[in-house]
Amino acid sequence: MDDQVGGFTTSIPTSVEDEELFRKLSSSPDIYDRIAKSIAPSIFGFSDIKKAIACLLFGGSRKRLPDGLTRRGDINLLLLGDPGTAKSQLLKFVQQVSPIGVYTSGKGSSAAGLTASVTRDPTSHNFVVEGGAMVLADSGVVCIDEFDKMREGDRVAIHEAMEQQTISIAKAGITTTLNSRCSVMAAANSVFGRWDDSKGEDNIDFMPTILSRFDMIFIIKDEHNQNRDMILAKHIMNVHLMNGQAKQEVEGELPLATIKKFLNYCRQRCGPRLSEEAGEKLKSRYVIMRTGCHELESEKKLAIPITVRQLEAIIRIAESLAKMQLQPFATDSHVDEALRLFQVSTLSAATSGCLSGVEGFSTEEDTETLQRIEKQLKRRFPIGSQVSEFSIIQDFLRQKYPQRAIDKVIYLMIRRGEIQHIMQRKMLIRLK
């Protein structure tokens, strides 16, 4: 297996003085915290989110396997939550600091605009392929704001680009594959406007397949706290009164140009992988997390296992932490921090019930609900019979079953070949 550095393709000039500075920075024990503090310093708080952004910018190591397949090293990050919590500002900063950064809004983005389209050249009248945002951001970062405003069909189009990091085109006699080796950072609001804890998974309207492709998912809530509100108001006043420069020097935050050069240097020169000790530690923690139970405030135990996809996410995070220090191997300490970041992001969202139904994050209660729906559906829907999909869904909804669970059972039964759509997808027929 080959570890590929997979750095940015932009040629940012690096002087001898720059290299000396970068070696000094990478050997500094607090470089991780300094980089995190330098991420959007005008935005108050969000220390863990800024650390996750730092990991996204540096990225893990892209690997080429002996059979010719590759494993992505780029990290994908999703921010969910209330409006007015600086999600868009964080996306804008990432687009600025990344040597290759593309910012787009979900509401104005189509599948072709994000991936690729085939158009006719006005001069030669031949069909040509035009790359979209994810192709233009190859070896960089694509920032998608208002991710929840995208049409579902357009979101499905980026599945391949996010995991396989390629975009396959087969249109107008053109069959080709384009590279989209980029990180994806997306931001979305709740479907209710503000995040409602009592609604759980109903706050988001994403397919489980798209959510499982994000390495870290943070839920940002605008919680009312008098002391925090006072500190936040003071911070905003300082920013508007131009008093932030002196503070920057005291805290040792790095200038934007330095961060940009440093992360480009690290991505070009370093492709770390897990050390044997770190690999053993992560393996044992993976087994514990996969079989363990997490207690919620209601003292209700939920079995929330992680899949191999989430395990690979933790590996990428650990590699990115090693890359900040220009180390060839990710150590135990890097694995510990990667596990902590995963815990406060995706696992925290999963234990709150917001990722219910997502691959690898189904609770015991969810599993029981799915089994009850499937058992009842098979009992009322004998082999060879036909039924209206709309009427069967409405019937289950009247029994207070969640829409997402009903849709998932139908989807799973179709995938297993037990039922099939007929008559323009209006009817279902039971095959086995």
Short mmCIF file of C-alpha atoms in Angstrom, two decimals:
data_model
loop_
_atom_site.label_atom_id
_atom_site.label_comp_id
_atom_site.label_asym_id
_atom_site.label_seq_id
_atom_site.Cartn_x
_atom_site.Cartn_y
_atom_site.Cartn_z
CA MET A 1 0.00 0.00 0.00
CA ASP A 2 1.42 3.38 -1.03
CA ASP A 3 0.89 6.53 1.01
CA GLN A 4 0.40 9.48 -1.30
CA VAL A 5 1.12 12.99 -0.12
CA GLY A 6 -1.68 14.42 -2.26
CA GLY A 7 -0.97 18.07 -1.67
CA PHE A 8 -2.36 21.16 -3.33
CA THR A 9 -1.51 21.72 -6.96
CA THR A 10 -1.04 25.47 -6.58
CA SER A 11 2.55 26.67 -6.64
CA ILE A 12 2.87 28.87 -3.55
CA PRO A 13 6.52 30.01 -3.44
CA THR A 14 8.41 28.88 -0.34
CA SER A 15 11.66 30.60 0.65
CA VAL A 16 14.45 29.22 2.85
CA GLU A 17 13.22 31.47 5.67
CA ASP A 18 9.71 30.05 5.24
CA GLU A 19 11.01 26.47 5.52
CA GLU A 20 12.90 27.32 8.71
CA LEU A 21 9.74 28.92 10.13
CA PHE A 22 7.61 25.92 9.17
CA ARG A 23 10.04 23.45 10.77
CA LYS A 24 10.04 25.58 13.91
CA LEU A 25 6.23 25.76 13.92
CA SER A 26 5.80 22.03 13.35
CA SER A 27 8.12 21.20 16.25
CA SER A 28 6.22 23.53 18.59
CA PRO A 29 4.18 21.50 21.13
CA ASP A 30 1.22 23.90 20.87
CA ILE A 31 1.06 24.16 17.06
CA TYR A 32 -2.34 22.40 16.97
CA ASP A 33 -3.86 24.92 19.39
CA ARG A 34 -2.21 27.87 17.62
CA ILE A 35 -3.63 26.81 14.26
CA ALA A 36 -7.09 26.29 15.80
CA LYS A 37 -6.96 29.77 17.40
CA SER A 38 -5.98 31.22 14.04
CA ILE A 39 -9.09 29.79 12.33
CA ALA A 40 -11.54 32.71 11.97
CA PRO A 41 -10.22 34.57 15.07
CA SER A 42 -12.99 37.16 14.77
CA ILE A 43 -15.56 34.43 15.55
CA PHE A 44 -15.97 33.79 19.28
CA GLY A 45 -15.79 30.27 20.72
CA PHE A 46 -16.29 27.06 18.70
CA SER A 47 -12.88 25.70 19.77
CA ASP A 48 -13.67 22.09 18.81
CA ILE A 49 -15.18 23.12 15.48
CA LYS A 50 -12.09 25.20 14.69
CA LYS A 51 -9.89 22.21 15.55
CA ALA A 52 -11.99 20.08 13.20
CA ILE A 53 -11.57 22.72 10.48
CA ALA A 54 -7.80 22.63 11.03
CA CYS A 55 -7.90 18.85 10.50
CA LEU A 56 -9.99 19.32 7.34
CA LEU A 57 -7.49 21.83 5.91
CA PHE A 58 -4.45 19.61 6.47
CA GLY A 59 -6.23 16.34 5.63
CA GLY A 60 -5.11 12.75 5.99
CA SER A 61 -3.06 10.64 3.58
CA ARG A 62 -4.49 9.37 0.33
CA LYS A 63 -3.63 5.67 -0.07
CA ARG A 64 -3.32 3.52 -3.17
CA LEU A 65 -4.04 -0.13 -2.44
CA PRO A 66 -2.28 -3.06 -4.15
CA ASP A 67 -5.41 -3.79 -6.22
CA GLY A 68 -5.30 -0.28 -7.70
CA LEU A 69 -8.12 1.18 -5.61
CA THR A 70 -7.58 4.32 -3.55
CA ARG A 71 -8.71 5.44 -0.11
CA ARG A 72 -9.42 9.12 0.26
CA GLY A 73 -7.42 11.23 2.67
CA ASP A 74 -9.64 14.30 2.49
CA ILE A 75 -11.89 15.03 5.47
CA ASN A 76 -15.54 16.08 5.08
CA LEU A 77 -17.24 18.27 7.69
CA LEU A 78 -20.91 19.17 8.22
CA LEU A 79 -22.23 21.98 10.45
CA LEU A 80 -25.90 21.72 11.45
CA GLY A 81 -27.82 24.13 13.62
CA ASP A 82 -29.46 27.45 14.27
CA PRO A 83 -29.21 30.44 11.93
CA GLY A 84 -26.97 33.30 13.02
CA THR A 85 -24.32 31.02 14.55
CA ALA A 86 -21.51 32.04 12.14
CA LYS A 87 -21.65 28.86 10.04
CA SER A 88 -21.41 30.80 6.78
CA GLN A 89 -18.54 32.92 8.12
CA LEU A 90 -16.59 29.78 8.96
CA LEU A 91 -17.16 28.49 5.42
CA LYS A 92 -16.00 31.79 3.95
CA PHE A 93 -12.83 31.70 6.04
CA VAL A 94 -12.03 28.14 4.92
CA GLN A 95 -12.49 29.19 1.31
CA GLN A 96 -10.05 32.08 1.83
CA VAL A 97 -7.35 30.17 3.72
CA SER A 98 -7.34 27.11 1.45
CA PRO A 99 -4.92 27.48 -1.50
CA ILE A 100 -7.71 26.01 -3.64
CA GLY A 101 -11.13 26.93 -2.29
CA VAL A 102 -14.54 27.11 -3.97
CA TYR A 103 -17.59 28.53 -2.18
CA THR A 104 -21.11 27.86 -3.39
CA SER A 105 -24.63 28.14 -2.03
CA GLY A 106 -26.84 25.07 -2.06
CA LYS A 107 -29.92 26.98 -3.18
CA GLY A 108 -28.23 28.15 -6.37
CA SER A 109 -26.32 24.93 -7.05
CA SER A 110 -27.43 22.12 -9.33
CA ALA A 111 -25.99 18.65 -9.78
CA ALA A 112 -24.23 19.74 -12.98
CA GLY A 113 -22.90 22.90 -11.31
CA LEU A 114 -21.35 20.88 -8.49
CA THR A 115 -20.06 17.93 -10.52
CA ALA A 116 -19.79 18.34 -14.32
CA SER A 117 -21.89 19.05 -17.38
CA VAL A 118 -21.71 18.37 -21.11
CA THR A 119 -22.26 21.39 -23.37
CA ARG A 120 -21.86 22.12 -27.08
CA ASP A 121 -18.93 24.33 -28.03
CA PRO A 122 -20.29 27.36 -29.96
CA THR A 123 -17.29 27.43 -32.31
CA SER A 124 -16.60 23.80 -33.16
CA HIS A 125 -20.14 22.57 -32.34
CA ASN A 126 -18.59 19.56 -30.60
CA PHE A 127 -19.71 18.37 -27.19
CA VAL A 128 -17.29 19.31 -24.39
CA VAL A 129 -17.17 18.52 -20.68
CA GLU A 130 -17.22 21.45 -18.25
CA GLY A 131 -16.16 20.77 -14.68
CA GLY A 132 -18.28 21.99 -11.79
CA ALA A 133 -17.31 23.26 -8.34
CA MET A 134 -16.02 19.91 -7.06
CA VAL A 135 -13.81 19.44 -10.12
CA LEU A 136 -12.47 22.99 -9.88
CA ALA A 137 -11.70 22.40 -6.20
CA ASP A 138 -9.63 19.28 -6.95
CA SER A 139 -6.92 18.98 -4.26
CA GLY A 140 -8.63 21.73 -2.29
CA VAL A 141 -11.85 22.43 -0.40
CA VAL A 142 -15.39 23.02 -1.67
CA CYS A 143 -17.64 24.90 0.76
CA ILE A 144 -21.39 24.37 0.30
CA ASP A 145 -23.59 26.77 2.25
CA GLU A 146 -27.35 26.28 2.67
CA PHE A 147 -26.83 22.54 2.14
CA ASP A 148 -30.41 21.90 3.29
CA LYS A 149 -31.81 24.08 0.47
CA MET A 150 -30.41 21.81 -2.25
CA ARG A 151 -32.80 19.54 -4.10
CA GLU A 152 -32.45 15.90 -3.04
CA GLY A 153 -31.61 14.85 -6.59
CA ASP A 154 -28.71 17.31 -6.67
CA ARG A 155 -27.39 16.09 -3.30
CA VAL A 156 -27.43 12.50 -4.55
CA ALA A 157 -25.18 13.54 -7.44
CA ILE A 158 -22.27 14.26 -5.11
CA HIS A 159 -22.30 10.81 -3.43
CA GLU A 160 -19.61 9.45 -5.74
CA ALA A 161 -17.55 12.64 -5.53
CA MET A 162 -17.51 12.62 -1.73
CA GLU A 163 -16.43 9.00 -1.18
CA GLN A 164 -14.74 7.78 -4.39
CA GLN A 165 -13.49 11.29 -5.26
CA THR A 166 -14.30 10.87 -8.94
CA ILE A 167 -17.12 12.10 -11.16
CA SER A 168 -18.26 9.74 -13.92
CA ILE A 169 -19.78 11.25 -17.06
CA ALA A 170 -21.69 9.33 -19.74
CA LYS A 171 -23.55 11.88 -21.87
CA ALA A 172 -23.81 12.79 -25.55
CA GLY A 173 -21.34 10.11 -26.59
CA ILE A 174 -18.77 11.25 -24.02
CA THR A 175 -17.71 8.71 -21.40
CA THR A 176 -15.04 9.91 -18.99
CA THR A 177 -14.09 10.19 -15.33
CA LEU A 178 -12.99 13.44 -13.69
CA ASN A 179 -11.08 13.82 -10.43
CA SER A 180 -12.75 15.55 -7.48
CA ARG A 181 -10.14 14.93 -4.78
CA CYS A 182 -11.44 17.63 -2.49
CA SER A 183 -12.71 18.04 1.04
CA VAL A 184 -16.34 19.05 1.47
CA MET A 185 -17.39 21.47 4.18
CA ALA A 186 -21.14 22.06 4.30
CA ALA A 187 -23.51 24.04 6.51
CA ALA A 188 -27.25 23.53 6.97
CA ASN A 189 -30.10 24.80 9.13
CA SER A 190 -32.91 22.85 10.75
CA VAL A 191 -36.05 22.32 8.67
CA PHE A 192 -37.92 24.13 11.48
CA GLY A 193 -35.69 27.21 11.21
CA ARG A 194 -34.32 26.83 14.73
CA TRP A 195 -33.03 23.57 16.17
CA ASP A 196 -35.68 21.77 18.22
CA ASP A 197 -34.26 19.13 20.59
CA SER A 198 -37.68 17.55 21.03
CA LYS A 199 -37.87 16.78 17.29
CA GLY A 200 -34.62 14.78 17.17
CA GLU A 201 -33.97 13.41 13.68
CA ASP A 202 -36.86 15.43 12.21
CA ASN A 203 -34.64 18.53 12.38
CA ILE A 204 -32.78 17.36 9.29
CA ASP A 205 -34.05 16.18 5.93
CA PHE A 206 -31.01 14.36 4.55
CA MET A 207 -30.68 10.84 3.22
CA PRO A 208 -28.62 8.58 5.52
CA THR A 209 -26.26 7.87 2.63
CA ILE A 210 -25.12 11.51 2.39
CA LEU A 211 -24.73 11.97 6.16
CA SER A 212 -22.56 8.87 6.52
CA ARG A 213 -20.03 10.41 4.10
CA PHE A 214 -19.20 13.23 6.52
CA ASP A 215 -16.31 12.43 8.87
CA MET A 216 -17.47 14.91 11.50
CA ILE A 217 -20.94 16.35 12.09
CA PHE A 218 -21.40 19.21 14.56
CA ILE A 219 -24.71 20.52 15.88
CA ILE A 220 -24.51 24.24 16.73
CA LYS A 221 -27.24 25.61 18.98
CA ASP A 222 -27.87 29.24 19.91
CA GLU A 223 -28.36 28.57 23.61
CA HIS A 224 -29.27 31.44 25.92
CA ASN A 225 -26.73 31.92 28.70
CA GLN A 226 -26.35 35.33 30.32
CA ASN A 227 -22.63 35.05 31.09
CA ARG A 228 -21.80 33.65 27.65
CA ASP A 229 -23.98 36.27 25.95
CA MET A 230 -22.10 39.02 27.82
CA ILE A 231 -18.69 37.66 26.75
CA LEU A 232 -19.92 37.23 23.18
CA ALA A 233 -21.29 40.79 23.05
CA LYS A 234 -17.97 42.13 24.38
CA HIS A 235 -16.04 40.15 21.75
CA ILE A 236 -18.25 41.47 18.93
CA MET A 237 -17.85 45.04 20.20
CA ASN A 238 -14.06 44.63 20.21
CA VAL A 239 -14.15 43.35 16.64
CA HIS A 240 -16.23 46.31 15.48
CA LEU A 241 -14.08 48.80 17.39
CA MET A 242 -10.94 47.40 15.69
CA ASN A 243 -9.41 46.25 18.97
CA GLY A 244 -8.67 42.73 17.78
CA GLN A 245 -5.14 43.29 16.43
CA ALA A 246 -3.42 43.71 19.80
CA LYS A 247 -5.21 40.62 21.12
CA GLN A 248 -3.97 38.64 18.14
CA GLU A 249 -0.34 39.40 18.98
CA VAL A 250 -0.79 38.43 22.63
CA GLU A 251 -2.42 35.06 21.89
CA GLY A 252 0.11 34.17 19.20
CA GLU A 253 -2.37 33.64 16.39
CA LEU A 254 -0.76 33.03 13.03
CA PRO A 255 -1.34 35.44 10.12
CA LEU A 256 -3.60 34.21 7.34
CA ALA A 257 -0.77 34.19 4.78
CA THR A 258 1.43 32.09 7.09
CA ILE A 259 -1.32 29.51 7.68
CA LYS A 260 -1.95 29.30 3.94
CA LYS A 261 1.73 28.67 3.17
CA PHE A 262 2.20 26.31 6.11
CA LEU A 263 -0.70 24.00 5.29
CA ASN A 264 0.31 23.93 1.63
CA TYR A 265 3.88 23.03 2.67
CA CYS A 266 2.68 20.27 5.03
CA ARG A 267 0.35 18.74 2.46
CA GLN A 268 3.09 18.67 -0.18
CA ARG A 269 5.87 17.32 2.05
CA CYS A 270 4.16 14.97 4.49
CA GLY A 271 1.98 11.86 4.10
CA PRO A 272 1.78 10.29 7.57
CA ARG A 273 0.25 6.93 8.43
CA LEU A 274 -0.67 5.21 11.69
CA SER A 275 2.14 3.74 13.76
CA GLU A 276 1.76 0.13 14.89
CA GLU A 277 1.12 1.19 18.50
CA ALA A 278 -1.49 3.75 17.45
CA GLY A 279 -3.12 1.19 15.17
CA GLU A 280 -3.41 -1.34 18.00
CA LYS A 281 -4.88 1.30 20.30
CA LEU A 282 -7.43 2.42 17.72
CA LYS A 283 -8.36 -1.19 16.96
CA SER A 284 -9.17 -1.91 20.61
CA ARG A 285 -11.10 1.36 20.98
CA TYR A 286 -13.03 0.59 17.79
CA VAL A 287 -14.18 -2.75 19.19
CA ILE A 288 -15.23 -1.11 22.47
CA MET A 289 -17.12 1.70 20.71
CA ARG A 290 -18.82 -0.70 18.31
CA THR A 291 -20.16 -2.98 21.04
CA GLY A 292 -20.61 -0.41 23.79
CA CYS A 293 -23.75 1.37 24.94
CA HIS A 294 -24.16 5.10 25.56
CA GLU A 295 -26.47 6.37 28.25
CA LEU A 296 -28.62 9.40 27.55
CA GLU A 297 -29.98 11.75 30.19
CA SER A 298 -33.13 9.64 30.34
CA GLU A 299 -30.94 6.68 31.48
CA LYS A 300 -32.00 4.91 28.31
CA LYS A 301 -29.22 2.79 26.86
CA LEU A 302 -28.59 3.05 23.16
CA ALA A 303 -26.34 0.75 21.20
CA ILE A 304 -24.61 3.11 18.79
CA PRO A 305 -21.94 1.20 16.88
CA ILE A 306 -19.60 2.78 14.39
CA THR A 307 -18.99 1.26 10.97
CA VAL A 308 -15.75 0.89 9.03
CA ARG A 309 -16.54 4.20 7.30
CA GLN A 310 -16.40 6.03 10.65
CA LEU A 311 -13.26 4.10 11.64
CA GLU A 312 -11.56 5.38 8.49
CA ALA A 313 -12.71 8.90 9.41
CA ILE A 314 -10.91 8.64 12.77
CA ILE A 315 -7.76 7.42 10.98
CA ARG A 316 -7.87 10.43 8.63
CA ILE A 317 -8.26 12.83 11.56
CA ALA A 318 -5.27 11.27 13.35
CA GLU A 319 -3.16 11.53 10.18
CA SER A 320 -4.06 15.21 9.77
CA LEU A 321 -2.90 15.90 13.34
CA ALA A 322 0.44 14.23 12.58
CA LYS A 323 0.72 16.23 9.35
CA MET A 324 0.52 19.52 11.30
CA GLN A 325 3.70 18.43 13.10
CA LEU A 326 5.35 17.07 9.92
CA GLN A 327 5.59 13.66 11.56
CA PRO A 328 5.76 10.51 9.39
CA PHE A 329 3.60 8.51 11.81
CA ALA A 330 0.41 9.26 13.76
CA THR A 331 1.02 8.35 17.41
CA ASP A 332 -1.17 7.40 20.39
CA SER A 333 -1.71 11.06 21.28
CA HIS A 334 -2.98 11.79 17.76
CA VAL A 335 -5.40 8.86 17.99
CA ASP A 336 -6.64 10.09 21.39
CA GLU A 337 -7.39 13.56 20.01
CA ALA A 338 -9.00 12.10 16.86
CA LEU A 339 -11.28 9.94 19.02
CA ARG A 340 -12.14 12.95 21.19
CA LEU A 341 -13.06 15.07 18.15
CA PHE A 342 -15.20 12.25 16.78
CA GLN A 343 -16.84 11.88 20.19
CA VAL A 344 -17.79 15.58 20.53
CA SER A 345 -19.02 15.78 16.93
CA THR A 346 -20.62 12.77 15.23
CA LEU A 347 -21.10 10.54 18.28
CA SER A 348 -22.54 13.45 20.28
CA ALA A 349 -25.04 14.12 17.47
CA ALA A 350 -25.85 10.40 17.28
CA THR A 351 -26.56 10.04 21.00
CA SER A 352 -28.94 13.00 20.79
CA GLY A 353 -31.00 11.04 18.25
CA CYS A 354 -30.36 13.50 15.42
CA LEU A 355 -28.59 10.90 13.27
CA SER A 356 -31.15 8.17 13.79
CA GLY A 357 -31.33 6.03 10.69
CA VAL A 358 -27.90 7.00 9.43
CA GLU A 359 -25.62 4.13 8.46
CA GLY A 360 -24.01 2.86 11.66
CA PHE A 361 -26.06 5.06 13.99
CA SER A 362 -29.34 3.19 14.45
CA THR A 363 -30.41 2.83 18.08
CA GLU A 364 -31.92 -0.32 19.56
CA GLU A 365 -35.31 1.40 19.57
CA ASP A 366 -34.92 2.31 15.88
CA THR A 367 -34.07 -1.29 15.02
CA GLU A 368 -37.13 -2.58 16.87
CA THR A 369 -39.34 -0.04 15.07
CA LEU A 370 -37.98 -1.09 11.67
CA GLN A 371 -38.56 -4.76 12.50
CA ARG A 372 -42.17 -4.09 13.58
CA ILE A 373 -42.91 -2.17 10.38
CA GLU A 374 -41.36 -4.87 8.19
CA LYS A 375 -43.18 -7.68 10.00
CA GLN A 376 -46.54 -5.91 9.70
CA LEU A 377 -45.89 -5.01 6.06
CA LYS A 378 -45.11 -8.62 5.14
CA ARG A 379 -48.19 -9.89 7.00
CA ARG A 380 -50.53 -7.49 5.18
CA PHE A 381 -48.74 -7.71 1.84
CA PRO A 382 -48.60 -11.37 0.63
CA ILE A 383 -46.27 -12.55 -2.14
CA GLY A 384 -47.60 -11.69 -5.60
CA SER A 385 -49.99 -8.98 -4.40
CA GLN A 386 -49.89 -5.29 -5.29
CA VAL A 387 -50.53 -2.27 -3.10
CA SER A 388 -50.42 1.51 -3.45
CA GLU A 389 -47.23 2.88 -1.86
CA PHE A 390 -49.04 6.07 -0.81
CA SER A 391 -51.85 4.19 0.94
CA ILE A 392 -49.48 1.86 2.80
CA ILE A 393 -47.36 4.80 3.99
CA GLN A 394 -50.44 6.72 5.15
CA ASP A 395 -51.65 3.65 7.02
CA PHE A 396 -48.39 3.38 8.96
CA LEU A 397 -48.37 7.13 9.64
CA ARG A 398 -51.83 6.82 11.20
CA GLN A 399 -50.29 4.25 13.56
CA LYS A 400 -47.76 6.94 14.62
CA TYR A 401 -44.76 5.32 12.95
CA PRO A 402 -42.12 7.89 11.81
CA GLN A 403 -42.00 8.66 8.09
CA ARG A 404 -38.22 8.10 7.95
CA ALA A 405 -38.57 4.58 9.40
CA ILE A 406 -41.32 3.65 6.91
CA ASP A 407 -39.26 4.92 3.97
CA LYS A 408 -36.19 3.03 5.18
CA VAL A 409 -38.07 -0.29 5.45
CA ILE A 410 -39.43 0.09 1.92
CA TYR A 411 -35.97 1.06 0.64
CA LEU A 412 -34.31 -1.95 2.33
CA MET A 413 -36.94 -4.38 1.03
CA ILE A 414 -36.53 -3.02 -2.51
CA ARG A 415 -32.73 -3.37 -2.22
CA ARG A 416 -33.11 -6.99 -1.05
CA GLY A 417 -35.39 -7.72 -4.02
CA GLU A 418 -38.41 -8.49 -1.83
CA ILE A 419 -40.63 -5.77 -3.32
CA GLN A 420 -40.47 -3.71 -6.50
CA HIS A 421 -41.95 -0.48 -7.86
CA ILE A 422 -44.38 -0.75 -10.79
CA MET A 423 -46.78 1.59 -12.63
CA GLN A 424 -44.53 4.67 -12.59
CA ARG A 425 -43.45 4.01 -8.98
CA LYS A 426 -47.01 4.42 -7.69
CA MET A 427 -47.55 0.74 -6.81
CA LEU A 428 -45.49 -1.88 -4.98
CA ILE A 429 -45.50 -5.60 -5.83
CA ARG A 430 -44.29 -8.27 -3.40
CA LEU A 431 -41.82 -10.64 -5.08
CA LYS A 432 -40.63 -12.82 -2.20
#
